[in-house]
XYZ file of C-alpha atoms in Angstrom:
424
model
C 1.703 37.029 13.159
C 3.721 38.991 10.627
C 3.966 38.505 6.899
C 7.314 36.721 7.217
C 5.904 34.216 9.711
C 2.852 33.652 7.505
C 5.138 33.043 4.537
C 7.227 30.545 6.499
C 4.096 28.754 7.706
C 2.734 28.577 4.163
C 6.045 27.130 2.960
C 6.045 24.474 5.682
C 2.411 23.529 5.040
C 3.026 23.397 1.307
C 6.051 21.139 1.796
C 4.123 18.801 4.098
C 1.179 18.706 1.684
C 3.500 17.902 -1.232
C 5.178 15.133 0.780
C 1.961 13.386 1.691
C 0.505 13.911 -1.784
C 3.568 12.139 -3.170
C 3.090 9.263 -0.718
C -0.600 8.925 -1.587
C 0.247 9.118 -5.298
C 2.814 6.343 -4.917
C 0.394 4.089 -3.023
C -2.328 4.805 -5.577
C 0.043 3.950 -8.421
C 0.933 0.642 -6.755
C -2.758 -0.177 -6.285
C -3.532 0.725 -9.910
C -0.620 -1.314 -11.230
C -1.698 -4.331 -9.174
C -5.299 -4.037 -10.364
C -4.185 -3.880 -13.999
C -1.898 -6.886 -13.488
C -4.754 -8.854 -11.910
C -7.067 -8.068 -14.828
C -4.364 -9.016 -17.343
C -3.743 -12.317 -15.539
C -7.443 -13.132 -15.700
C -7.553 -12.362 -19.437
C -4.569 -14.504 -20.397
C -6.597 -16.759 -22.703
C -8.313 -13.814 -24.366
C -4.971 -12.094 -24.939
C -3.498 -15.325 -26.307
C -6.394 -15.659 -28.754
C -5.851 -12.078 -29.924
C -2.164 -12.881 -30.409
C -3.201 -15.989 -32.343
C -5.209 -13.959 -34.876
C -2.422 -11.453 -35.431
C -2.404 -8.860 -32.621
C 1.026 -7.954 -31.276
C 1.930 -7.702 -27.619
C 2.932 -4.060 -28.051
C -0.416 -3.095 -29.576
C -2.329 -4.831 -26.769
C -0.177 -3.126 -24.179
C -0.682 0.247 -25.865
C -4.438 -0.263 -25.684
C -4.170 -0.935 -21.954
C -2.118 2.231 -21.474
C -4.678 4.272 -23.430
C -7.411 2.931 -21.180
C -5.284 3.993 -18.212
C -4.987 7.487 -19.695
C -8.760 7.814 -20.001
C -9.423 6.448 -16.517
C -6.644 8.495 -14.914
C -7.673 11.767 -16.551
C -11.360 11.321 -15.734
C -10.608 10.327 -12.143
C -8.180 13.211 -11.665
C -10.657 15.767 -13.026
C -13.461 14.374 -10.866
C -11.196 14.500 -7.818
C -10.164 18.075 -8.597
C -13.784 19.204 -8.867
C -14.668 17.432 -5.624
C -11.626 18.863 -3.849
C -12.385 22.419 -4.983
C -15.974 22.072 -3.823
C -15.011 20.690 -0.405
C -12.381 23.401 0.064
C -14.845 26.173 -0.747
C -17.458 24.620 1.549
C -14.953 24.212 4.383
C -13.782 27.814 4.077
C -17.343 29.145 4.160
C -18.206 27.031 7.208
C -15.076 28.247 9.000
C -16.001 31.866 8.256
C -19.567 31.327 9.456
C -18.312 29.770 12.714
C -15.830 32.575 13.305
C -12.771 30.356 12.944
C -11.606 32.462 9.982
C -11.913 36.112 9.140
C -13.994 36.879 6.029
C -11.764 36.915 2.972
C -11.921 36.402 -0.756
C -10.142 33.496 -2.367
C -10.023 32.085 -5.900
C -12.341 29.152 -6.442
C -10.066 27.666 -9.104
C -6.306 28.184 -8.859
C -3.837 27.252 -11.623
C -1.968 25.126 -9.075
C -4.859 22.635 -9.240
C -3.509 21.487 -12.603
C -0.363 20.077 -10.955
C -2.058 17.195 -9.070
C -4.361 16.528 -12.046
C -1.370 16.101 -14.344
C 0.541 14.095 -11.716
C -2.343 11.677 -11.107
C -2.911 11.186 -14.828
C 0.785 10.554 -15.439
C 0.986 8.145 -12.488
C -1.999 6.195 -13.821
C -0.408 5.919 -17.261
C 2.868 4.682 -15.767
C 1.043 2.253 -13.466
C -0.955 0.881 -16.410
C 2.226 0.442 -18.408
C 3.993 -1.370 -15.547
C 0.970 -3.498 -14.662
C 0.454 -4.606 -18.270
C 3.998 -5.860 -18.836
C 2.720 -9.459 -18.664
C 0.976 -8.876 -22.004
C 4.347 -9.065 -23.763
C 5.042 -12.545 -22.360
C 1.710 -14.115 -23.354
C 2.232 -16.422 -26.333
C -0.524 -17.631 -28.678
C -0.080 -21.189 -27.368
C -1.277 -19.969 -23.939
C -4.809 -20.052 -25.350
C -4.767 -23.820 -24.794
C -3.511 -23.589 -21.203
C -5.565 -23.206 -18.038
C -2.740 -21.656 -16.013
C -3.020 -17.877 -15.646
C -0.336 -17.105 -13.087
C 3.056 -18.587 -12.141
C 3.236 -20.915 -9.156
C 5.570 -20.521 -6.185
C 7.924 -23.117 -7.672
C 8.072 -21.208 -10.971
C 8.759 -17.946 -9.184
C 11.565 -19.504 -7.167
C 12.962 -21.065 -10.329
C 13.179 -17.611 -11.887
C 16.291 -16.457 -10.061
C 16.455 -12.955 -11.521
C 13.785 -11.416 -9.272
C 15.010 -13.212 -6.144
C 18.671 -12.337 -6.699
C 17.825 -8.680 -7.337
C 15.666 -8.528 -4.202
C 18.347 -10.149 -2.034
C 21.068 -7.809 -3.310
C 18.953 -4.704 -2.687
C 17.859 -5.856 0.775
C 21.383 -6.810 1.904
C 22.895 -3.588 0.551
C 20.080 -1.514 2.051
C 20.344 -3.125 5.492
C 24.114 -2.584 5.455
C 23.566 1.115 4.747
C 20.904 1.318 7.474
C 23.263 -0.184 10.040
C 26.058 2.088 8.852
C 23.776 5.106 9.181
C 22.922 4.170 12.774
C 26.574 4.005 13.825
C 27.466 7.119 11.821
C 24.573 8.885 13.551
C 26.273 8.382 16.919
C 28.850 10.937 15.777
C 26.867 13.187 13.434
C 23.247 13.704 12.315
C 24.431 13.202 8.725
C 24.009 9.487 9.371
C 20.362 9.927 8.437
C 21.373 10.569 4.806
C 22.985 7.141 4.612
C 19.989 5.588 6.360
C 17.503 7.151 3.946
C 19.352 5.655 0.991
C 19.517 2.294 2.716
C 15.831 2.413 3.547
C 14.889 3.122 -0.057
C 17.085 0.331 -1.423
C 15.922 -2.265 1.094
C 12.248 -1.403 0.679
C 12.480 -1.584 -3.106
C 14.029 -5.016 -2.578
C 11.090 -6.017 -0.380
C 8.599 -4.864 -3.023
C 10.431 -6.728 -5.798
C 10.676 -9.887 -3.698
C 7.139 -9.674 -2.319
C 5.796 -12.608 -4.429
C 8.319 -14.833 -2.639
C 8.362 -13.143 0.802
C 4.680 -12.518 1.527
C 2.830 -15.738 0.529
C 4.554 -17.907 3.197
C 3.570 -15.318 5.818
C -0.032 -15.422 4.575
C 0.008 -19.215 4.669
C 1.278 -19.157 8.252
C -1.414 -16.649 9.241
C -4.082 -18.773 7.557
C -3.002 -21.906 9.422
C -3.030 -19.959 12.682
C -6.740 -19.215 12.152
C -7.745 -22.863 12.505
C -7.137 -26.458 11.454
C -10.349 -27.205 9.584
C -10.713 -27.499 5.803
C -11.687 -23.840 5.386
C -8.539 -22.252 6.923
C -6.344 -24.955 5.377
C -7.632 -24.141 1.901
C -7.343 -20.404 2.563
C -3.713 -20.873 3.630
C -2.947 -23.022 0.575
C -4.451 -20.466 -1.827
C -1.929 -17.826 -0.743
C 0.987 -20.041 -1.777
C -0.713 -21.476 -4.859
C -1.013 -18.029 -6.498
C 1.820 -15.980 -4.954
C 1.755 -13.189 -7.541
C -1.956 -12.593 -7.059
C -1.661 -12.716 -3.260
C 1.322 -10.369 -3.089
C -0.343 -7.873 -5.442
C -3.349 -7.766 -3.149
C -1.410 -6.851 -0.006
C 1.719 -4.958 -1.066
C -0.169 -1.652 -0.965
C -1.195 -2.363 2.637
C 2.390 -3.231 3.525
C 3.563 0.092 2.091
C 0.859 2.120 3.865
C 1.255 0.452 7.270
C 5.043 0.695 7.019
C 4.845 4.443 6.363
C 2.389 5.097 9.198
C 4.410 3.063 11.677
C 7.711 4.546 10.522
C 6.649 8.164 11.028
C 4.891 7.362 14.312
C 7.891 5.498 15.759
C 10.347 8.152 14.567
C 8.274 10.922 16.171
C 7.765 9.019 19.427
C 11.469 8.140 19.645
C 12.332 11.798 19.064
C 9.985 12.715 21.915
C 11.671 10.203 24.231
C 15.174 11.370 23.354
C 14.290 15.041 23.790
C 12.462 14.592 27.087
C 15.148 12.381 28.617
C 18.271 14.109 27.368
C 17.211 17.551 26.164
C 17.791 20.632 28.283
C 14.355 22.183 28.620
C 12.615 24.309 31.207
C 9.897 22.417 33.142
C 7.132 24.701 31.877
C 8.150 23.952 28.292
C 7.659 20.201 28.587
C 3.856 20.408 28.352
C 4.011 22.684 25.311
C 6.578 20.431 23.655
C 4.482 17.305 24.237
C 1.428 19.074 22.818
C 3.337 19.973 19.644
C 4.525 16.377 19.262
C 1.009 15.018 19.862
C -0.512 17.344 17.263
C 2.232 16.537 14.754
C 1.787 12.796 15.288
C -1.990 13.077 14.923
C -1.757 15.077 11.686
C 0.804 12.720 10.161
C -1.184 9.655 11.217
C -4.383 11.001 9.664
C -2.674 11.964 6.412
C -0.828 8.664 6.133
C -3.969 6.856 7.254
C -5.597 7.917 3.989
C -2.825 6.055 2.175
C -3.589 2.950 4.228
C -7.299 3.256 3.438
C -6.459 3.705 -0.236
C -4.382 0.532 -0.070
C -7.232 -1.274 1.710
C -9.619 -0.258 -1.078
C -7.086 -1.549 -3.582
C -6.896 -4.853 -1.746
C -10.682 -5.185 -1.800
C -10.665 -4.426 -5.530
C -7.989 -7.048 -6.172
C -9.841 -9.565 -3.999
C -13.068 -8.947 -5.923
C -11.306 -9.463 -9.255
C -9.681 -12.597 -7.876
C -13.029 -14.046 -6.791
C -14.492 -13.351 -10.242
C -11.566 -15.156 -11.865
C -11.923 -18.144 -9.518
C -15.573 -18.929 -10.234
C -14.703 -22.343 -11.663
C -12.553 -23.218 -8.648
C -15.247 -22.113 -6.201
C -17.882 -24.010 -8.172
C -15.752 -27.153 -7.956
C -15.553 -26.779 -4.173
C -19.345 -26.491 -4.046
C -19.673 -29.598 -6.214
C -17.323 -31.510 -3.892
C -19.486 -30.762 -0.870
C -18.544 -27.305 0.405
C -21.543 -25.304 1.513
C -22.084 -21.689 0.499
C -21.242 -20.650 4.054
C -17.939 -22.529 3.947
C -16.984 -20.864 0.665
C -17.795 -17.447 2.128
C -15.754 -18.223 5.246
C -12.841 -19.363 3.097
C -12.792 -16.079 1.165
C -13.080 -14.004 4.344
C -10.375 -16.140 5.985
C -8.101 -15.439 3.025
C -8.728 -11.713 3.482
C -8.029 -11.910 7.228
C -4.836 -13.901 6.631
C -3.707 -11.335 4.060
C -4.427 -8.439 6.404
C -2.790 -10.086 9.413
C 0.386 -11.003 7.553
C 0.719 -7.654 5.785
C -0.040 -5.766 9.005
C 2.559 -7.646 11.045
C 5.149 -7.415 8.277
C 4.478 -3.710 7.710
C 4.535 -3.073 11.450
C 7.945 -4.728 11.820
C 9.345 -2.833 8.838
C 7.904 0.461 10.085
C 9.304 0.030 13.594
C 12.719 -0.796 12.169
C 12.780 2.070 9.661
C 11.382 4.582 12.148
C 13.875 3.615 14.832
C 16.789 3.753 12.373
C 15.719 7.195 11.160
C 15.396 8.618 14.680
C 18.595 6.956 15.888
C 20.620 8.141 12.894
C 19.272 11.692 13.278
C 19.421 12.165 17.056
C 21.914 9.499 18.135
C 24.676 12.093 18.480
C 22.611 13.860 21.180
C 22.616 10.827 23.488
C 25.817 9.128 22.402
C 24.393 5.594 22.541
C 21.872 3.276 20.932
C 18.297 3.957 22.040
C 15.405 1.505 22.093
C 12.522 2.387 19.746
C 9.434 4.030 21.238
C 6.196 2.754 19.712
C 2.918 4.741 19.962
C 0.687 1.698 20.220
C -2.555 3.677 20.230
C -1.860 5.230 16.830
C -0.654 1.988 15.293
C -3.542 -0.043 16.736
C -6.085 2.504 15.496
C -4.860 2.365 11.909
C -4.677 -1.443 11.948
C -8.150 -1.795 13.449
C -9.798 0.537 10.930
C -8.045 -1.203 8.044
C -9.076 -4.630 9.338
C -12.720 -3.642 9.743
C -12.964 -2.016 6.312
C -11.277 -4.865 4.469
C -13.161 -7.672 6.210
C -16.493 -5.895 5.774
C -15.786 -5.257 2.107
C -14.659 -8.852 1.494
C -18.144 -10.076 2.409
C -19.582 -8.657 -0.830
C -17.420 -10.654 -3.279
C -17.804 -13.702 -1.030
C -21.576 -13.422 -1.182
C -21.504 -12.800 -4.930
C -19.399 -15.923 -5.458
C -21.919 -18.174 -3.707
C -24.922 -16.862 -5.632
C -23.789 -18.731 -8.737
C -24.816 -22.382 -8.848
C -22.015 -24.992 -8.949
C -23.104 -26.133 -12.428
C -22.973 -22.592 -13.845
C -19.618 -21.922 -12.160
C -18.099 -25.126 -13.558
C -19.203 -24.075 -17.047
C -16.959 -20.988 -16.880
C -13.970 -21.360 -19.192
């Protein structure tokens, strides 16, 4: 391999790394913003009391952003140190095994500062976005027991719903236009990309209205007893909290499915309609398989990051619901029933977000492949779905989230009903 080929390979790898770093950064920012919003919602009374004694909403929000700066900078530096250490260890192991020729490389490169700065900045922005509720907390809220808006209140606030509907309708129109434009020219993908971004932003904005009914339906599908019925009702009763918990999973699963479906559809189109020598088919399939595996693994980290964020949000939610859970115990629920209710909520959240993300990913992936390669076949193709890849990501996410939800469920039942009811 010559120097020019090495340079091209380095450029491609750097571009791919930057792309997936951006995706992971976006998912991490969403998770951070949701965690901050959950904490703020649980501290509504405390914030209202601070407002009552003279603190302003801007000063309280600034304090939250400063905390985000400290946490983001410390986490980014710790991640950089860990990443440098793992890279050096991996290189030495590869040299010892003969996979790489002995070479010298810098332990610390100035380029490491870029992700550190990006992560810190993303954490600051996420903290600022997640703490916007601080500005709307009035001193009189100190006398109220309501921390989050109900589904009826969200639907009554038409601004979010109207914005979401406009973005989704406009985005879907552009996606459809990109598909038909792609039958004549690959430039249709440019229109589709814009439509995909608009429609997905609309989905994220409208998630407090879109996702809770899906969670409620999934909860009811898990059984008809009091435990699944309560789990299903909780999703609708606190739509903002429920949507914050799962939107990261929806984003991650959508991305994984989108890239997997787009790659598999490209494989189908090329193998069926491409002019290729028979001996090249095996090599082509191997390249596609390797590409799909690499993309799935890289995007899978985003899904796992979102799953961790969901567990974090669920844990915070359980801590904030100690009084509610204590009341259920006082009314006759056993500790086992409370644990099953919390786990059922987690399963309903995962199932609904997985199905919703899967449908979005299949649609976006098919549109992208069709708009890009539709001119090669001259007609509309059916999407090709790599079920093994999709099922693997969903299964791992399900196992991790359900296993992790057992800890907050167990912690919630360790508190006696009397002590839980005493929580203000």
